[in-house]
Coordinates of C-alpha atoms in Angstrom, one line a residue:
M1 CA -6.1 -25.4 -32.5
F2 CA -6.0 -22.0 -30.8
N3 CA -7.6 -20.5 -33.9
N4 CA -10.7 -22.3 -32.8
L5 CA -11.0 -20.6 -29.4
P6 CA -14.5 -19.0 -29.2
S7 CA -15.5 -15.5 -28.4
P8 CA -15.2 -14.3 -24.8
L9 CA -19.0 -14.5 -24.2
V10 CA -19.1 -18.1 -25.5
F11 CA -15.9 -19.0 -23.6
M12 CA -17.7 -17.8 -20.4
N13 CA -19.6 -21.1 -20.4
W14 CA -16.7 -23.4 -21.1
S15 CA -15.9 -26.0 -18.5
W16 CA -12.4 -27.1 -17.5
E17 CA -12.9 -30.2 -19.6
Q18 CA -13.2 -28.0 -22.6
I19 CA -10.2 -25.8 -21.6
A20 CA -7.9 -28.6 -20.6
P21 CA -6.8 -29.7 -24.2
Y22 CA -5.5 -26.2 -24.9
V23 CA -3.6 -26.2 -21.6
D24 CA -2.2 -29.6 -22.5
D25 CA -1.1 -28.4 -25.9
L26 CA 0.9 -25.6 -24.3
K27 CA 2.5 -27.9 -21.8
Q28 CA 3.4 -30.5 -24.4
R29 CA 4.5 -28.4 -27.3
A30 CA 8.3 -28.4 -27.7
L31 CA 9.7 -24.9 -27.5
T32 CA 12.1 -23.7 -30.2
R33 CA 13.6 -20.3 -31.2
D34 CA 11.2 -20.3 -34.1
N35 CA 8.0 -21.1 -32.3
V36 CA 8.4 -19.5 -28.8
E37 CA 6.6 -16.3 -29.8
R38 CA 3.7 -18.3 -31.3
W39 CA 3.5 -20.3 -28.1
L40 CA 3.5 -17.1 -26.0
A41 CA 0.7 -15.7 -28.2
D42 CA -1.4 -18.8 -27.6
W43 CA -0.7 -18.7 -23.9
T44 CA -1.8 -15.1 -23.9
R45 CA -5.1 -15.8 -25.7
L46 CA -6.0 -18.5 -23.3
S47 CA -5.0 -16.4 -20.3
E48 CA -7.1 -13.5 -21.6
L49 CA -10.2 -15.6 -22.0
I50 CA -10.0 -17.2 -18.6
D51 CA -9.2 -13.8 -17.0
E52 CA -12.2 -12.2 -18.6
A53 CA -14.5 -15.0 -17.7
Y54 CA -13.3 -14.5 -14.1
S55 CA -13.7 -10.7 -14.3
R56 CA -17.3 -10.8 -15.7
R57 CA -18.3 -13.1 -12.8
Y58 CA -16.6 -10.9 -10.2
I59 CA -18.3 -7.8 -11.6
K60 CA -21.7 -9.5 -11.2
T61 CA -21.1 -10.3 -7.6
T62 CA -20.3 -6.6 -6.9
Q63 CA -23.3 -5.2 -8.8
D64 CA -25.6 -7.1 -6.5
T65 CA -24.1 -8.6 -3.3
T66 CA -27.4 -10.3 -2.5
D67 CA -27.3 -12.3 -5.8
E68 CA -26.7 -15.8 -4.5
V69 CA -26.7 -17.3 -7.9
A70 CA -23.9 -14.9 -9.1
Q71 CA -21.9 -15.6 -6.0
R72 CA -22.3 -19.4 -6.4
D73 CA -21.2 -19.1 -10.0
F74 CA -18.2 -17.1 -9.1
N75 CA -17.2 -19.6 -6.4
E76 CA -17.6 -22.5 -8.7
Y77 CA -15.5 -20.9 -11.4
M78 CA -12.8 -20.2 -8.9
A79 CA -12.7 -23.9 -7.7
K80 CA -13.3 -25.6 -11.1
V81 CA -11.4 -23.4 -13.5
I82 CA -9.1 -20.8 -11.8
E83 CA -7.5 -23.3 -9.4
P84 CA -6.5 -25.8 -12.1
F85 CA -5.4 -23.0 -14.4
Q86 CA -3.2 -21.5 -11.7
A87 CA -1.6 -24.9 -11.3
A88 CA -1.1 -25.1 -15.1
D89 CA 0.3 -21.6 -15.1
D90 CA 3.0 -22.7 -12.7
V91 CA 4.0 -25.5 -15.1
L92 CA 4.0 -23.0 -18.1
N93 CA 6.1 -20.5 -16.1
R94 CA 8.6 -23.2 -15.4
K95 CA 8.6 -24.4 -19.0
F96 CA 9.3 -20.9 -20.3
L97 CA 12.0 -20.2 -17.8
A98 CA 13.7 -23.5 -18.4
S99 CA 13.7 -22.8 -22.2
G100 CA 16.2 -20.1 -21.7
F101 CA 14.8 -18.2 -24.6
E102 CA 15.0 -14.4 -24.3
V103 CA 12.1 -12.6 -25.9
K104 CA 12.4 -8.8 -26.2
G105 CA 10.0 -7.0 -23.9
L106 CA 9.6 -9.9 -21.4
E107 CA 12.6 -9.2 -19.2
I108 CA 10.6 -8.1 -16.2
A109 CA 7.9 -10.6 -17.0
R110 CA 10.5 -13.4 -16.6
R111 CA 11.4 -11.9 -13.2
R112 CA 7.8 -12.0 -12.2
M113 CA 7.5 -15.6 -13.4
Q114 CA 10.5 -16.6 -11.3
A115 CA 9.0 -15.0 -8.2
S116 CA 5.7 -16.8 -8.9
V117 CA 7.5 -20.1 -9.2
E118 CA 9.3 -19.6 -6.0
I119 CA 6.1 -19.1 -3.9
F120 CA 3.8 -21.5 -5.8
S121 CA 2.2 -24.2 -3.7
E122 CA -0.6 -26.4 -5.0
A123 CA -1.9 -26.7 -1.5
N124 CA -2.6 -22.9 -1.6
L125 CA -5.0 -23.1 -4.5
P126 CA -8.1 -24.1 -2.5
L127 CA -7.0 -21.8 0.3
Q128 CA -6.8 -18.8 -2.1
T129 CA -10.3 -19.7 -3.3
E130 CA -11.5 -19.7 0.2
E131 CA -9.8 -16.4 0.8
Q132 CA -11.9 -15.0 -2.1
K133 CA -15.1 -16.4 -0.6
L134 CA -14.3 -14.8 2.8
G135 CA -13.7 -11.5 1.0
A136 CA -17.1 -11.8 -0.6
V137 CA -18.6 -12.4 2.8
Y138 CA -17.1 -9.1 4.0
S139 CA -18.4 -7.3 1.0
K140 CA -21.9 -8.7 1.6
I141 CA -21.8 -7.6 5.2
V142 CA -20.9 -4.0 4.4
G143 CA -22.8 -3.8 1.1
T144 CA -26.1 -4.3 2.9
Q145 CA -25.6 -1.7 5.6
T146 CA -28.4 0.9 5.6
I147 CA -30.2 3.2 8.0
Q148 CA -33.8 4.4 8.2
W149 CA -34.0 8.2 8.1
E150 CA -37.4 9.8 8.2
G151 CA -39.1 6.8 6.6
E152 CA -36.4 6.4 3.9
E153 CA -33.9 3.6 3.7
L154 CA -30.4 5.1 2.9
T155 CA -27.2 3.3 2.1
L156 CA -24.2 4.7 4.0
Q157 CA -23.0 6.4 0.8
Q158 CA -26.4 8.2 0.6
V159 CA -26.0 9.2 4.3
N160 CA -22.9 11.0 3.2
L161 CA -24.7 12.8 0.4
K162 CA -27.9 13.7 2.1
L163 CA -26.9 14.2 5.7
L164 CA -23.2 14.5 6.6
Q165 CA -22.9 17.6 4.4
D166 CA -25.9 19.2 6.1
P167 CA -25.1 22.7 7.6
D168 CA -27.1 21.7 10.7
R169 CA -24.6 20.1 13.1
S170 CA -27.2 18.2 15.0
V171 CA -28.4 16.6 11.8
R172 CA -24.9 15.5 10.9
E173 CA -24.2 14.2 14.4
T174 CA -27.4 12.2 14.5
A175 CA -26.8 10.7 11.1
W176 CA -23.2 9.9 11.8
R177 CA -24.1 8.2 15.1
M178 CA -26.8 6.2 13.3
A179 CA -24.4 5.1 10.6
D180 CA -21.8 4.2 13.2
A181 CA -24.3 2.2 15.2
R182 CA -25.3 0.3 12.1
Q183 CA -21.6 -0.5 11.3
L184 CA -20.9 -1.5 14.9
A185 CA -23.9 -3.9 14.7
D186 CA -21.8 -6.0 12.3
R187 CA -18.7 -5.8 14.5
E188 CA -18.8 -9.5 15.6
A189 CA -19.6 -10.7 12.1
I190 CA -16.6 -8.8 10.7
N191 CA -14.4 -9.9 13.5
E192 CA -15.3 -13.6 13.0
N193 CA -14.6 -13.3 9.3
W194 CA -11.3 -11.6 10.0
S195 CA -10.1 -14.3 12.3
K196 CA -10.8 -16.9 9.6
L197 CA -8.9 -14.7 7.0
M198 CA -5.9 -14.3 9.3
K199 CA -5.6 -18.0 10.0
L200 CA -5.9 -18.8 6.3
R201 CA -3.3 -16.2 5.3
L202 CA -0.8 -17.6 7.8
Q203 CA -1.2 -21.0 6.3
I204 CA -0.8 -19.7 2.8
A205 CA 2.5 -18.1 3.8
K206 CA 3.7 -21.4 5.4
N207 CA 2.6 -23.4 2.4
A208 CA 4.6 -21.1 0.1
G209 CA 7.7 -21.6 2.3
M210 CA 7.8 -17.9 3.2
P211 CA 8.8 -16.6 6.7
D212 CA 5.6 -14.6 7.0
Y213 CA 2.6 -13.4 5.1
R214 CA 4.1 -10.0 4.3
S215 CA 7.1 -11.6 2.6
F216 CA 4.6 -13.8 0.6
V217 CA 2.7 -10.7 -0.5
W218 CA 5.9 -8.8 -1.5
K219 CA 6.9 -11.6 -3.8
E220 CA 3.4 -12.3 -5.0
R221 CA 3.0 -8.6 -6.0
S222 CA 6.5 -8.5 -7.6
R223 CA 7.6 -5.7 -5.4
F224 CA 11.1 -5.6 -6.7
D225 CA 11.8 -1.9 -6.3
Y226 CA 11.1 -1.2 -2.6
T227 CA 11.0 -2.9 0.7
P228 CA 8.8 -2.8 3.9
E229 CA 11.5 -0.6 5.4
N230 CA 10.9 1.9 2.6
C231 CA 7.3 1.9 3.6
K232 CA 8.2 2.8 7.1
E233 CA 10.5 5.5 5.8
F234 CA 7.5 6.9 3.9
H235 CA 5.3 6.7 7.1
A236 CA 8.0 8.8 8.9
A237 CA 8.1 11.3 6.1
I238 CA 4.3 11.7 6.2
E239 CA 4.4 12.1 10.0
A240 CA 7.1 14.8 9.6
V241 CA 5.8 16.9 6.8
V242 CA 2.1 16.0 6.0
V243 CA 0.6 15.5 9.5
P244 CA 1.4 19.1 10.5
A245 CA -0.1 20.4 7.2
A246 CA -3.3 18.3 7.7
A247 CA -3.5 19.5 11.3
R248 CA -3.4 23.1 10.0
L249 CA -6.3 22.3 7.7
Y250 CA -8.3 20.7 10.5
E251 CA -7.7 23.6 12.8
K252 CA -8.7 26.1 10.1
R253 CA -11.9 24.1 9.6
R254 CA -12.6 24.0 13.4
Q255 CA -12.3 27.8 13.5
Q256 CA -14.5 28.3 10.5
L257 CA -17.2 26.1 12.0
G258 CA -16.9 27.9 15.3
V259 CA -16.8 24.7 17.3
D260 CA -14.7 23.7 20.4
S261 CA -13.3 20.6 18.7
L262 CA -13.6 19.0 15.3
R263 CA -15.7 15.8 15.5
P264 CA -16.0 13.1 12.8
W265 CA -19.3 14.5 11.7
D266 CA -17.7 17.9 10.9
L267 CA -15.3 16.6 8.2
D268 CA -17.6 16.7 5.1
V269 CA -19.7 19.8 5.6
D270 CA -18.6 23.0 3.9
P271 CA -16.9 25.0 6.7
S272 CA -18.3 28.3 5.4
G273 CA -21.9 27.2 5.6
R274 CA -22.4 26.9 1.8
P275 CA -24.7 24.0 0.6
P276 CA -22.8 21.0 -0.7
L277 CA -21.6 21.0 -4.2
R278 CA -24.1 19.1 -6.4
P279 CA -22.3 19.0 -9.8
F280 CA -24.8 16.7 -11.5
A281 CA -28.5 15.7 -11.2
D282 CA -28.1 12.1 -12.5
T283 CA -25.5 9.8 -13.9
R284 CA -26.4 10.7 -17.4
E285 CA -25.2 14.2 -16.8
L286 CA -22.1 12.9 -15.0
D287 CA -21.4 10.7 -18.0
D288 CA -21.9 13.5 -20.6
K289 CA -19.8 16.2 -18.9
S290 CA -17.0 13.8 -18.1
G291 CA -16.8 12.9 -21.8
R292 CA -16.4 16.6 -22.7
I293 CA -13.6 17.0 -20.1
F294 CA -11.7 14.0 -21.5
Q295 CA -11.9 15.5 -25.0
K296 CA -10.2 18.6 -23.6
V297 CA -7.5 16.6 -21.7
D298 CA -6.6 14.7 -24.9
P299 CA -8.7 13.7 -27.9
K300 CA -7.3 10.1 -27.9
L301 CA -8.3 9.7 -24.3
G302 CA -11.7 11.2 -25.1
G303 CA -12.1 8.6 -27.8
Y304 CA -11.4 5.8 -25.3
Y305 CA -14.1 7.2 -23.1
E306 CA -16.6 7.4 -25.9
T307 CA -15.9 3.7 -26.7
M308 CA -16.7 2.8 -23.1
R309 CA -20.0 4.8 -23.2
R310 CA -21.0 3.3 -26.6
E311 CA -20.3 -0.2 -25.4
K312 CA -21.9 0.3 -22.0
M313 CA -18.7 -0.5 -20.1
M314 CA -19.7 1.5 -17.0
D315 CA -22.1 0.9 -14.0
L316 CA -22.2 4.3 -12.3
P317 CA -25.2 4.8 -9.9
N318 CA -25.4 3.8 -6.2
R319 CA -28.1 1.4 -5.2
K320 CA -28.9 -0.9 -2.3
G321 CA -27.1 -4.2 -2.4
K322 CA -24.3 -2.8 -4.6
R323 CA -20.8 -3.3 -3.2
P324 CA -19.4 0.0 -1.8
G325 CA -16.5 1.7 -3.5
A326 CA -15.3 1.9 -7.1
Y327 CA -13.0 0.1 -9.4
S328 CA -11.9 -0.4 -13.0
N329 CA -11.6 -4.0 -14.2
G330 CA -10.0 -5.1 -17.5
L331 CA -11.8 -7.5 -19.8
D332 CA -8.6 -8.8 -21.3
A333 CA -10.0 -10.9 -24.2
T334 CA -12.4 -8.1 -25.3
K335 CA -9.6 -5.5 -24.7
R336 CA -12.0 -3.2 -22.8
P337 CA -12.0 -1.8 -19.3
F338 CA -15.1 -1.8 -17.2
I339 CA -15.8 0.9 -14.6
F340 CA -17.9 0.3 -11.4
M341 CA -18.8 3.0 -8.9
N342 CA -21.5 4.3 -6.6
A343 CA -22.4 7.8 -7.8
V344 CA -24.9 9.8 -5.6
G345 CA -24.4 13.3 -7.0
T346 CA -21.4 14.6 -5.1
A347 CA -18.1 16.3 -6.1
D348 CA -16.4 13.1 -4.9
D349 CA -18.3 11.2 -7.6
V350 CA -16.8 13.5 -10.3
R351 CA -13.3 12.8 -8.9
T352 CA -14.0 9.1 -8.6
L353 CA -15.0 8.8 -12.3
L354 CA -11.9 10.8 -13.4
H355 CA -9.8 8.5 -11.2
E356 CA -11.3 5.2 -12.5
C357 CA -11.1 6.5 -16.1
G358 CA -7.4 7.0 -15.5
H359 CA -7.2 3.3 -14.8
A360 CA -9.4 2.6 -17.9
F361 CA -7.2 4.7 -20.2
H362 CA -4.2 2.8 -18.8
A363 CA -5.8 -0.4 -19.9
F364 CA -6.5 0.9 -23.4
E365 CA -2.9 2.1 -23.8
V366 CA -1.5 -1.2 -22.6
Y367 CA -3.8 -3.3 -24.8
A368 CA -2.7 -1.2 -27.8
S369 CA 1.0 -1.5 -27.2
L370 CA 1.8 -4.8 -25.6
P371 CA 1.1 -8.1 -27.3
Y372 CA 1.7 -10.6 -24.4
Y373 CA -0.5 -11.0 -21.4
H374 CA 2.5 -11.1 -19.0
Q375 CA 3.7 -7.8 -20.3
R376 CA 0.5 -6.1 -19.2
L377 CA 0.8 -6.9 -15.5
T378 CA 1.6 -3.3 -14.5
P379 CA 2.6 -2.7 -10.8
M380 CA -0.2 -1.2 -8.8
E381 CA 2.2 1.5 -7.6
F382 CA 2.0 2.9 -11.1
N383 CA -1.5 1.9 -11.9
E384 CA -2.6 4.4 -9.3
V385 CA -0.4 7.1 -10.8
A386 CA -2.5 6.6 -13.9
S387 CA -5.7 7.3 -12.0
M388 CA -4.6 9.9 -9.5
A389 CA -2.8 12.0 -12.1
M390 CA -5.9 12.0 -14.3
E391 CA -7.9 13.7 -11.5
L392 CA -5.3 16.5 -11.5
L393 CA -4.7 16.7 -15.3
A394 CA -8.5 17.1 -15.8
S395 CA -8.9 19.8 -13.1
P396 CA -8.4 22.8 -15.6
Y397 CA -11.6 21.6 -17.4
L398 CA -14.0 21.4 -14.5
P399 CA -15.7 24.8 -15.2
I400 CA -18.8 24.8 -17.3
S401 CA -17.0 27.1 -19.8
E402 CA -14.7 24.1 -20.5
G403 CA -17.5 21.6 -20.8
G404 CA -17.4 20.6 -17.1
F405 CA -19.7 20.9 -14.1
Y406 CA -19.1 24.1 -12.2
T407 CA -19.1 27.9 -12.2
P408 CA -15.6 29.4 -11.8
Q409 CA -16.2 29.8 -8.1
D410 CA -17.5 26.3 -7.6
A411 CA -14.7 24.9 -9.7
A412 CA -12.2 26.6 -7.4
R413 CA -14.1 25.2 -4.4
A414 CA -14.1 21.7 -5.9
R415 CA -10.4 21.9 -6.6
I416 CA -9.7 23.2 -3.0
E417 CA -11.7 20.3 -1.6
H418 CA -9.7 17.9 -3.8
L419 CA -6.3 19.3 -2.8
E420 CA -7.3 19.3 0.9
H421 CA -8.2 15.7 0.4
L422 CA -4.7 15.0 -0.9
L423 CA -3.2 16.4 2.2
T424 CA -5.5 14.5 4.6
F425 CA -5.3 11.3 2.6
W426 CA -1.6 10.7 3.2
P427 CA -1.9 10.5 7.0
Y428 CA -4.9 8.2 6.6
M429 CA -3.0 6.0 4.1
A430 CA -0.2 5.8 6.7
V431 CA -2.7 4.6 9.3
V432 CA -3.9 1.8 6.9
D433 CA -0.4 0.8 5.8
S434 CA 1.3 1.0 9.2
F435 CA -1.6 -1.0 10.7
Q436 CA -1.1 -3.8 8.2
H437 CA 2.7 -3.9 8.8
R438 CA 1.9 -4.1 12.6
V439 CA -0.6 -6.9 12.3
Y440 CA 1.4 -9.1 9.9
E441 CA 4.5 -8.6 12.0
N442 CA 2.5 -10.0 14.8
H443 CA 0.3 -12.4 12.8
E444 CA -0.8 -14.9 15.4
A445 CA -1.6 -12.1 17.9
A446 CA -3.6 -10.3 15.2
V447 CA -5.9 -13.3 14.7
D448 CA -7.6 -11.7 17.8
P449 CA -9.6 -8.6 16.6
A450 CA -9.0 -6.9 20.0
Y451 CA -5.3 -6.7 19.1
C452 CA -6.2 -5.1 15.8
D453 CA -8.5 -2.6 17.5
A454 CA -5.6 -1.5 19.7
A455 CA -3.2 -1.4 16.8
W456 CA -5.5 0.7 14.7
A457 CA -6.2 3.1 17.6
E458 CA -2.5 3.6 18.1
A459 CA -1.8 4.3 14.4
W460 CA -4.8 6.7 14.3
K461 CA -3.5 8.8 17.2
R462 CA -0.1 8.9 15.5
F463 CA -1.2 10.2 12.2
M464 CA -4.8 11.7 12.4
V465 CA -4.1 14.7 14.5
G466 CA -6.9 17.2 14.9
I467 CA -10.1 15.0 15.0
D468 CA -11.7 14.5 18.4
Y469 CA -13.1 11.0 19.0
T470 CA -13.7 11.5 22.7
G471 CA -16.6 9.2 23.7
L472 CA -16.4 7.5 20.3
E473 CA -13.6 5.1 21.1
D474 CA -15.4 2.0 19.7
A475 CA -15.8 3.8 16.3
E476 CA -12.2 5.0 16.4
M477 CA -10.7 1.6 17.1
T478 CA -12.8 -0.3 14.6
G479 CA -11.9 2.0 11.7
W480 CA -10.1 -1.0 10.2
H481 CA -13.5 -2.7 9.7
R482 CA -14.4 0.1 7.2
K483 CA -11.4 -0.2 4.9
Q484 CA -12.2 -3.0 2.4
H485 CA -8.6 -3.3 1.2
I486 CA -7.5 -4.6 4.6
H487 CA -10.0 -7.5 4.3
R488 CA -10.0 -8.1 0.5
R489 CA -6.5 -7.0 -0.7
P490 CA -4.0 -7.0 2.2
F491 CA -1.1 -4.6 1.8
Y492 CA -2.8 -2.9 -1.1
Y493 CA -2.8 0.7 0.1
I494 CA 0.8 2.0 0.1
E495 CA 0.3 2.1 -3.6
Y496 CA -2.1 5.0 -3.2
G497 CA 0.3 7.0 -1.1
L498 CA 3.3 6.5 -3.4
A499 CA 1.2 7.1 -6.5
Q500 CA -0.3 10.2 -5.1
L501 CA 3.2 11.6 -4.7
G502 CA 3.9 10.6 -8.3
A503 CA 0.7 12.2 -9.5
V504 CA 1.3 15.5 -7.8
Q505 CA 4.7 15.6 -9.6
V506 CA 3.0 14.9 -12.9
W507 CA 0.6 17.8 -12.1
A508 CA 3.5 20.1 -11.2
K509 CA 4.9 19.4 -14.7
A510 CA 1.5 20.1 -16.3
L511 CA 1.4 23.5 -14.6
G512 CA 4.3 24.4 -16.9
N513 CA 3.3 22.6 -20.0
Q514 CA -0.1 20.7 -19.9
A515 CA 0.2 19.2 -23.4
Q516 CA 3.7 17.8 -22.8
A517 CA 2.7 16.4 -19.4
V518 CA -0.2 14.6 -20.9
A519 CA 2.0 13.2 -23.7
D520 CA 4.6 12.0 -21.1
Y521 CA 1.8 10.5 -19.0
R522 CA 0.4 8.5 -22.0
K523 CA 3.9 7.3 -22.9
A524 CA 4.4 6.0 -19.4
L525 CA 1.0 4.2 -19.5
S526 CA 1.9 2.4 -22.7
L527 CA 4.9 0.8 -21.0
G528 CA 2.7 -1.5 -19.0
G529 CA 4.5 -3.9 -16.8
E530 CA 7.7 -3.9 -18.9
A531 CA 9.6 -1.2 -17.0
S532 CA 10.7 -0.8 -13.4
L533 CA 8.8 1.6 -11.1
P534 CA 11.6 4.2 -11.2
H535 CA 11.5 4.0 -15.0
L536 CA 7.7 4.3 -15.2
Y537 CA 7.6 7.2 -12.8
G538 CA 10.5 8.9 -14.6
T539 CA 8.8 8.5 -18.0
A540 CA 5.7 10.2 -16.6
G541 CA 7.9 13.1 -15.3
A542 CA 8.1 12.1 -11.6
K543 CA 10.5 10.5 -9.1
F544 CA 9.7 7.2 -7.3
A545 CA 10.3 8.4 -3.8
F546 CA 9.8 7.9 -0.1
D547 CA 11.7 10.8 1.4
A548 CA 10.6 13.9 3.3
E549 CA 12.1 16.3 0.9
T550 CA 10.2 15.1 -2.2
L551 CA 7.0 14.8 -0.1
G552 CA 7.6 18.3 1.3
N553 CA 7.8 19.8 -2.1
A554 CA 4.5 18.3 -3.0
V555 CA 2.9 19.5 0.2
H556 CA 4.2 23.0 -0.5
L557 CA 2.7 23.1 -4.0
I558 CA -0.6 21.9 -2.7
E559 CA -0.8 24.5 0.1
C560 CA 0.2 27.3 -2.3
T561 CA -2.4 26.3 -4.8
I562 CA -5.1 26.1 -2.2
H563 CA -4.1 29.7 -1.1
E564 CA -4.4 30.9 -4.8
L565 CA -7.7 29.2 -5.3
E566 CA -9.2 30.7 -2.1
A567 CA -8.8 34.1 -3.7
V568 CA -11.3 33.0 -6.5

């Protein structure tokens, strides 16, 4: 009967009543050594179709956060299809585990299934749907934030492009304060939504029989290779070796700008007074030149990109109502990734597209090499190596002479800005992650947003040394309002810090042999979710690490490279 499943676009409109017979067949079919792989293939196809129908709906809600019809359709799909399928998935997990059949390539998938079975609670299905709805409420709040500037309505992303890179400090300060006031205007709305989320997450953990929500997330995310204590070890390493390096950068910037202290509106402007880098005029140019860069990195990767262009699998420009940020989302049945971002013409946009294409290339490699849905569930700690390493592997091809965007001098400047961002990101990542550990270790207290304000301010002062928020304490303590991961994907941020360390190590290998580094990178991508994190990192030419020595080596390479590029 599974041969009669329709195309993904037709399946989009299927109700649970139409899907249920296929689920029932999987539940009722007796498993034997001879048919278990066919059963897994059928389970895979149904999972792919349901996952893609979900993803297409989710994408629509992010493309226009004001589209009530799209949001209602998404919510209904969550309640009427995703919830019953999650319940069915638990039955199928248990059926496969109970069969005792060992299928080559599913060793880690079995471990993930076991973890999923251990925390499954049918009572959580409507709660997790409600959690998705509250996440959408948060996205709608921040997605509609704009300011009026000289008669023009600007999104906050456009404020960064047009105003926060202006050489005139008074313009930057005025724009920053206006944007901050607009964000603070939603303070109560975000706080109210947060309290609902925290109460919901506490109940989800209790229903799953877990001692706390962090323990629930650790098992839900199949974090088999590290612990919360490893995260705190990483925070301490960042405090020891990265915070001083970031403080040196901030002090150099302060001196270059000739100001008494570095304020938050001084972070994006070029410290030498040069106009902001404007690498492309429109998203067509961004698209064209990125395609040339990927051909230089690796022809196979370039071919993946051309497929995405040809099949219109990207939504690149910023516009009012569009959810902030960027992502790559797999359409599993179609076997294509989709890229969403908010390009406004900056150097950051170039890096963002390189980053999201790293995710997309990962999807292509996994789709090509792994037959079963459950093999493709790659840990996020390595997914982000795929994206962050691509930013660095593509960096030699940024000049116009290589098909890219910049003169040699501007390419050096763009790379310096990127490398400086790596150094300043680790401390910010530590703020976000340490904040989350703090609030979920004190879950009931953190239902109160005032507790979270204090926790964020404390973490900020620990890690973000060199930025003066005197008189801006409300903005400083509500920084957690502006990090969507905290609201939509709790504990999803340490992945960026760990993966950035992996990516810098991949780049270090590429400095010696670019072709071999790219080959190793692609080999690691193709392993999907069927290898441990140490194995995935090792295949890519890196070490999965939390220690100050490994981190210090990465910081040294970054600082030395910045010094070399400054000579250009």
